[in-house]
XYZ file of C-alpha atoms in Angstrom:
99
model
C -4.137 14.016 71.837
C -2.646 13.186 68.439
C 0.733 12.496 70.013
C -0.817 10.020 72.413
C -2.669 8.233 69.618
C 0.547 7.840 67.603
C 2.380 6.478 70.627
C -0.315 3.888 71.291
C -0.163 2.694 67.684
C 3.631 2.452 67.845
C 3.828 0.348 71.049
C 2.715 -2.954 69.462
C 5.522 -2.697 66.903
C 8.115 -2.267 69.638
C 6.758 -5.251 71.598
C 6.569 -7.566 68.561
C 7.833 -11.085 69.197
C 10.859 -11.566 66.955
C 12.388 -14.536 68.792
C 13.885 -17.090 66.360
C 11.622 -20.140 66.076
C 12.653 -23.770 65.776
C 9.865 -25.032 63.575
C 11.125 -28.624 63.585
C 10.521 -29.161 67.302
C 7.659 -28.676 69.735
C 8.535 -28.363 73.437
C 5.945 -30.437 75.282
C 7.001 -30.321 78.927
C 9.743 -29.064 81.263
C 10.734 -30.427 84.668
C 13.299 -28.438 86.670
C 14.966 -29.744 89.828
C 17.271 -27.568 91.925
C 19.443 -28.273 94.949
C 20.468 -25.349 97.143
C 23.196 -25.305 99.766
C 23.479 -23.202 102.908
C 27.269 -23.666 102.825
C 27.986 -22.274 99.339
C 26.428 -19.969 96.788
C 26.136 -22.818 94.276
C 22.931 -24.212 92.906
C 23.002 -27.592 91.212
C 20.160 -28.692 89.081
C 18.719 -30.957 86.476
C 16.298 -30.136 83.682
C 14.184 -32.655 81.827
C 12.731 -31.371 78.573
C 10.239 -33.421 76.554
C 10.465 -32.484 72.880
C 8.426 -33.679 69.943
C 10.207 -33.593 66.600
C 7.612 -32.461 64.070
C 9.844 -32.495 60.984
C 12.021 -35.308 59.693
C 15.751 -34.776 59.639
C 16.016 -32.490 62.665
C 19.478 -33.208 64.047
C 19.937 -30.360 66.515
C 17.993 -27.956 68.675
C 18.815 -25.031 70.933
C 17.632 -24.096 74.411
C 18.155 -20.773 76.161
C 20.517 -21.189 79.111
C 22.670 -18.509 80.687
C 26.338 -19.202 79.995
C 29.037 -19.186 82.660
C 30.673 -15.725 82.816
C 33.079 -14.527 85.479
C 32.100 -17.332 87.838
C 28.343 -16.764 87.480
C 25.806 -18.481 85.292
C 25.221 -22.080 84.279
C 27.743 -24.780 83.395
C 26.410 -27.881 81.638
C 28.125 -31.146 82.564
C 26.129 -33.637 80.486
C 23.214 -33.880 78.066
C 21.412 -37.178 77.501
C 18.528 -38.299 75.346
C 16.840 -41.692 75.207
C 19.522 -43.032 77.547
C 22.475 -41.949 75.367
C 24.952 -39.135 75.939
C 24.444 -36.368 73.348
C 26.939 -33.887 71.925
C 26.366 -30.256 72.874
C 27.914 -26.813 72.919
C 27.053 -24.013 75.326
C 27.942 -20.463 74.342
C 26.328 -17.047 74.131
C 23.451 -18.136 76.422
C 22.374 -20.950 74.052
C 22.704 -24.679 74.628
C 22.953 -26.354 71.215
C 22.275 -30.106 71.352
C 23.010 -32.553 68.521
C 21.140 -35.816 68.483
């Protein structure tokens, strides 16, 4: 029984949330639109993300998005904000947007 008790106490440490936070932004709302085709294996889509900037001076933010690898994954073609085209980079499953 002691072994079981030690295991139960250890589980919360393993499942701890250690995801890096972006304290300068607050994601308010996501809208995802996808278009599927019967003719190809491609999915095209559009994501609208409403962010609230809670700290002054925040110039960039990151979103998780699977990168394109060996013909699979996501390829970003444009990022806009408030009607303007924004600079971005997409690598290692992170979309980094500069505003």
